[in-house]
Amino acid sequence: MIKAGIVGGTGYTGVELLRILSAHPGVKVEAITSRSEDGIPVADMFPSLRGHLDLAFSVPDIETLSKCDVVFFATPHGVAMNMTPELLARGVKVIDLGADFRIKDVPLWEQWYNHTHTCPDLVEKAVYGLPEVNRAAIREAQLIGCAGCYPTAAQLGFLPLLEKQLVDTRRLIADCKSGVSGAGRGASVGTLLCEASESVKAYGVPGHRHLPEIRQGLTAMAGRPVGLTFVPHLMPMIRGIHTTLYSVLRDPVDPGLQELFEERFANEPFVDVMPAGSCPETRSVKGSNFCRISVHRPQEDDTVVVLAVIDNLVKGAAGQAIQVMNIMFERPETEGLQQVALMP
Amino acid sequence: MIKAGIVGGTGYTGVELLRILSAHPGVKVEAITSRSEDGIPVADMFPSLRGHLDLAFSVPDIETLSKCDVVFFATPHGVAMNMTPELLARGVKVIDLGADFRIKDVPLWEQWYNHTHTCPDLVEKAVYGLPEVNRAAIREAQLIGCAGCYPTAAQLGFLPLLEKQLVDTRRLIADCKSGVSGAGRGASVGTLLCEASESVKAYGVPGHRHLPEIRQGLTAMAGRPVGLTFVPHLMPMIRGIHTTLYSVLRDPVDPGLQELFEERFANEPFVDVMPAGSCPETRSVKGSNFCRISVHRPQEDDTVVVLAVIDNLVKGAAGQAIQVMNIMFERPETEGLQQVALMP
Amino acid sequence: MIKAGIVGGTGYTGVELLRILSAHPGVKVEAITSRSEDGIPVADMFPSLRGHLDLAFSVPDIETLSKCDVVFFATPHGVAMNMTPELLARGVKVIDLGADFRIKDVPLWEQWYNHTHTCPDLVEKAVYGLPEVNRAAIREAQLIGCAGCYPTAAQLGFLPLLEKQLVDTRRLIADCKSGVSGAGRGASVGTLLCEASESVKAYGVPGHRHLPEIRQGLTAMAGRPVGLTFVPHLMPMIRGIHTTLYSVLRDPVDPGLQELFEERFANEPFVDVMPAGSCPETRSVKGSNFCRISVHRPQEDDTVVVLAVIDNLVKGAAGQAIQVMNIMFERPETEGLQQVALMP
Amino acid sequence: MIKAGIVGGTGYTGVELLRILSAHPGVKVEAITSRSEDGIPVADMFPSLRGHLDLAFSVPDIETLSKCDVVFFATPHGVAMNMTPELLARGVKVIDLGADFRIKDVPLWEQWYNHTHTCPDLVEKAVYGLPEVNRAAIREAQLIGCAGCYPTAAQLGFLPLLEKQLVDTRRLIADCKSGVSGAGRGASVGTLLCEASESVKAYGVPGHRHLPEIRQGLTAMAGRPVGLTFVPHLMPMIRGIHTTLYSVLRDPVDPGLQELFEERFANEPFVDVMPAGSCPETRSVKGSNFCRISVHRPQEDDTVVVLAVIDNLVKGAAGQAIQVMNIMFERPETEGLQQVALMP
């Protein structure tokens, strides 16, 4: 059994890790930390876990955590970097669901996150947690910076096009729509039901922190710098990201887009290329680790439209982290991640 | 492996049976029928099942179904009664999620459902599918009439009070709130998003078909006829039933309600009595087979208020049917039913 | 033109006053206060008001407010009582949408609100703002304690039954369902979209602050103390209250309930008795000052079920306050309040 | 008083016309037709209108309608074209909210709508109902083909850029998000609450009927053919359209986009250019005739992002039709259209 610890268990990503791990046959959650909830049973805060998990929050503590085989950080940026060096030194693997180890260019990270990085050397060693792109490196890694939610959907959607050099990389567009859970469980006026339901809006248009992360990934795929316009939108729903990606074919002759996508993801257990002409719904992955994708060329024009949906809390966070853990610990990659989406 | 068939697979109850059974380690779904969708892969209609189930709809057919060990009917009333005699004759167990075998008083059933019953003799043999009330009979049964969604929540909530003769049975009140999925997947104006979201309304106040079913169950518990006012309400959400039950203590001395409830359900794997003072949320059971209950005596007055929540598609339908199946086939009662509620 | 001031303009009740008053032909809003937003244009905080209202928030100030003819307090309890004595002394009429002047029994108020009342003498002079019950007193009043949201719906629904002494007053039940806007615009985890949507729960079952207010009103109608069980529930929607009221007829002979209700409210401009057999939807009053009511006697039994719906922010708050203002200033009672509900 | 008739009163556009017209000081609704609801009071079908409108549905009839000054068609395509010639001949002005008179290229219309046009000569005479583009022509018109919902938002957003020849017209992108009411009030599985809430999806990607309409409008603004990719998405909410428009500046020197937009719409009563850096929310126009727009140039790159929101049932349908009517009948353009958006 893999002994797992979770730092930051009171947010949506933390409770989603618990939902999945409590049913994972190869994992035992040994510790879940929250400074403010020390001693409180987890199921008191999240009644959905009553009957499934008998564990209380504890104060984050290196001694306790270092008895784990792996520690998940479900924390805001700036937290994981403080405990990670010590955990790694003690032989504990670290999977950060936050942003501390995603961006390789440390000054760029510091600029976007307005924070000084305390272990830039570890950034270099960290592996970016997106199995469809770098499964081999994940297998060998001690430290993972898991891909963000928008970046997961956007990168998976652009992947086949960029790898094959099929589109003009100067002007890629990612029009992304996310449910409100992406904003976390903190009390704020903007995510109240009365503010966020029955409405749609864009936000972060001048610049969102996922922009440099997506650009870094797309640049690596394309092998050259890419120009990207990324516009996130808030949707009146709890879970789900829908990404609509626009790019222009370099050659107007159809390169067989449907086959290209099907082949690229044929062996990916969690990427489902939908039949030609389909439009994936976010609810088809609600609670599931799947990313469903379809590719279109409207009016036979030279603009390619890729649609990709994920559950932001699963493939966009907790599920992906567990998929990464399965790979790191040489467990079956899909173990504990076979939940069928909740429909309706 | 139990070989299972499903009649009526295109509704919400049918797809929920598939969601749960496709992950049940002891069951193989052999057939799923739909006259209108014959030959269509199930996952084409329900993309949430892509990658989980490789099965196509077929026309309902006795030959095919009689090769199953058990057949679930996820159909409107009036369907199961037509095929059940033949299936039983061939040794197939039948679990009807519809209303054909719930009401023991056949003329009463015919009056409320405005339908002639074609096999009244089987009604007598059928066992009412509510394990917390009659598990032993279920174990021996060949034919089950599963409890309805409102009736499950209302009966579980009143159960300890009525068994112990603690309340005045002349004027019980069940104020029930249901998500829209209870109305099914048929196209109708009243359940359009634009009609049913951002609104609450009562319906069926003069008389709803679940009234005689609940009254039958409460009468059996109390050992005497009960008076019941049942008012269902439509909630602007997909899943969940919240039942608020009112009754008046016969003796104003507090009988220890919290302990009473905890003891009554101590060995029930799917009934969770919440701590004193709690109010269960429907989302705490979203996608789960649990019923969560709390009991209150506001202002120390003699009116008892019981709050009970279920997921109408799980404990109120598909999950309960599978729990019943587990009992009938001597499988562990919770097998395949351990899903944690999806939160948020 | 009536010169109006609003204290506490950043909450939902405040912005709803502005929505209605900005289109009221007989009123000019002179001042709207918010300590934290001093100098900020109201339309910067509420873009829905752009193009409709050219006014900035200012610090609450007696000098400014005393130039008004009427001041509305859209504030939490404990605020209005501090400024009201001075405003009244200067001849300004005060309409408090909060709870400071609703309860006549000051010690009872202090117990439920856990707050010392600073002007108990004014409580006695204050008139309870529910026009259908005491229009004549409102006409003469200088100070109004507007009825709360739940209390408005519950009192209007019970009114005809209690006035006519038709029901047993020992065990009245008000099962109430409210949209989330009733909880206000403050940042809190419990009213986040991710917490409050797709779920239903009861709250405040042991005792909610509207209980003594409703009981006071029902007692006055009945002419004797009443026993009341009041259970509020949170609904996954923005606006609307649905009240389901249960009481038992003293005489089983039908007293002509439909006619009774129609006659009682025949001259009420904002109470609509629906046709026999109807169930009002909350959306039928969304954005409107109407209360729609229907009365039922399920199964011809002796339990009467009254259904009453209001928009908690209009008839349950801002609209009612403006209706009261119209009466106090001898304007047509419906002036500025003729908005049709937004459907769908 | 303008005497108005409405053909097709049972859909969302019809009831929205009634909501606005019933409070319009210069209009009297003389007739509202529905073949299926003949004789039924409108308020029986739409209780939100109880107390506001005393009118019953009648069978569509030329004699009755020809007594009106103006007839609104709130009907699917193919209906208005049948009655319009006779109405015009009798001197009645016609405002079609459907698609019959929007597209000037009749064969193109016939291809997209798969319908033979019965009065192609009238298409030529019809004026496109988008006041911000052709107010003068509307003033003289007898027949209006009102702009569709998506086309209104997309055209207003692109208008300043195209008129000034600032962007590359070969690859314009309109990523549009609509509430479910845009799909109408017909019973269909896809728009059930259980199917359309808590989910987002694209649809009509290969080709949506609003594509040729938008392209026609943009081509006229630009003075040359434009290339357009239009991807509509369904949002889990009732009302509102959010359009995110992408285009590339021909000259990388910033042309002063904010000022350009502010100047272009300075005299438009229903277009609100938001302050620089803003992102409009659809709820800021819920129930209102405003279109709110903001313009961005993310990361100072050469891609321009325009955000435009409308209420699809008001500025996208009924409100715009009434704005057009006000212009045609030389009433103040904003008369009856000053409703403040319902917030929250």
mmCIF file of C-alpha atoms in Angstrom, chain A residues 12-13 16-17 19-20 73-74 96-99 102 128-132 145-156 178 181-182 210 213 239-241 243 270 285-292 309-324 337:
data_model
loop_
_atom_site.group_PDB
_atom_site.id
_atom_site.type_symbol
_atom_site.label_atom_id
_atom_site.label_comp_id
_atom_site.label_asym_id
_atom_site.label_seq_id
_atom_site.Cartn_x
_atom_site.Cartn_y
_atom_site.Cartn_z
ATOM 1 C CA TYR A 12 -12.075 21.424 -3.341
ATOM 2 C CA THR A 13 -8.919 19.816 -4.689
ATOM 3 C CA GLU A 16 -11.523 15.485 -4.356
ATOM 4 C CA LEU A 17 -8.229 13.733 -3.629
ATOM 5 C CA ARG A 19 -12.970 11.088 -2.646
ATOM 6 C CA ILE A 20 -10.775 9.230 -5.109
ATOM 7 C CA PHE A 73 0.110 19.517 -2.024
ATOM 8 C CA ALA A 74 -3.391 20.849 -2.650
ATOM 9 C CA ASP A 96 2.290 19.532 -6.191
ATOM 10 C CA LEU A 97 -1.173 20.304 -7.504
ATOM 11 C CA GLY A 98 -0.381 24.005 -7.126
ATOM 12 C CA ALA A 99 1.764 26.185 -9.343
ATOM 13 C CA ARG A 102 5.112 24.192 -13.286
ATOM 14 C CA TYR A 128 5.610 18.622 -15.447
ATOM 15 C CA GLY A 129 2.674 16.398 -14.584
ATOM 16 C CA LEU A 130 0.877 15.813 -17.875
ATOM 17 C CA PRO A 131 1.172 12.080 -18.640
ATOM 18 C CA GLU A 132 0.081 12.339 -22.256
ATOM 19 C CA GLY A 145 4.457 20.021 -10.765
ATOM 20 C CA CYS A 146 1.016 18.916 -11.939
ATOM 21 C CA ALA A 147 -0.488 20.673 -14.942
ATOM 22 C CA GLY A 148 -3.138 23.279 -14.180
ATOM 23 C CA CYS A 149 -6.756 22.841 -15.154
ATOM 24 C CA TYR A 150 -6.983 25.169 -18.156
ATOM 25 C CA PRO A 151 -3.472 24.121 -19.284
ATOM 26 C CA THR A 152 -4.443 20.434 -19.300
ATOM 27 C CA ALA A 153 -7.401 20.938 -21.605
ATOM 28 C CA ALA A 154 -5.665 23.450 -23.857
ATOM 29 C CA GLN A 155 -2.481 21.428 -24.269
ATOM 30 C CA LEU A 156 -4.233 18.136 -24.958
ATOM 31 C CA SER A 178 -14.688 26.962 -16.496
ATOM 32 C CA SER A 181 -15.080 25.324 -8.502
ATOM 33 C CA GLY A 182 -11.903 26.375 -10.304
ATOM 34 C CA HIS A 210 -2.189 29.979 -16.814
ATOM 35 C CA GLU A 213 2.116 27.731 -18.418
ATOM 36 C CA ARG A 239 -17.528 21.548 -12.380
ATOM 37 C CA GLY A 240 -16.126 21.356 -15.870
ATOM 38 C CA ILE A 241 -13.862 23.075 -18.334
ATOM 39 C CA THR A 243 -11.904 24.654 -24.194
ATOM 40 C CA PHE A 270 -7.947 8.964 -20.350
ATOM 41 C CA VAL A 285 -16.767 13.863 -17.739
ATOM 42 C CA LYS A 286 -18.329 15.112 -14.481
ATOM 43 C CA GLY A 287 -16.507 13.270 -11.716
ATOM 44 C CA SER A 288 -14.388 11.346 -14.237
ATOM 45 C CA ASN A 289 -10.722 11.530 -15.221
ATOM 46 C CA PHE A 290 -11.454 11.569 -18.961
ATOM 47 C CA CYS A 291 -10.667 14.322 -21.399
ATOM 48 C CA ARG A 292 -13.022 14.143 -24.366
ATOM 49 C CA VAL A 309 -13.635 18.995 -22.055
ATOM 50 C CA ILE A 310 -12.394 17.870 -18.665
ATOM 51 C CA ASP A 311 -13.598 17.933 -15.085
ATOM 52 C CA ASN A 312 -11.370 20.638 -13.668
ATOM 53 C CA LEU A 313 -11.227 18.897 -10.268
ATOM 54 C CA VAL A 314 -10.391 15.461 -11.708
ATOM 55 C CA LYS A 315 -8.329 15.441 -14.921
ATOM 56 C CA GLY A 316 -7.622 19.112 -14.174
ATOM 57 C CA ALA A 317 -6.372 18.436 -10.619
ATOM 58 C CA ALA A 318 -6.900 15.481 -8.257
ATOM 59 C CA GLY A 319 -7.443 12.747 -10.832
ATOM 60 C CA GLN A 320 -4.423 13.767 -12.830
ATOM 61 C CA ALA A 321 -2.301 13.833 -9.666
ATOM 62 C CA ILE A 322 -3.383 10.292 -8.870
ATOM 63 C CA GLN A 323 -2.750 9.190 -12.450
ATOM 64 C CA VAL A 324 0.755 10.616 -12.037
ATOM 65 C CA LEU A 337 -9.641 6.278 -11.611
#
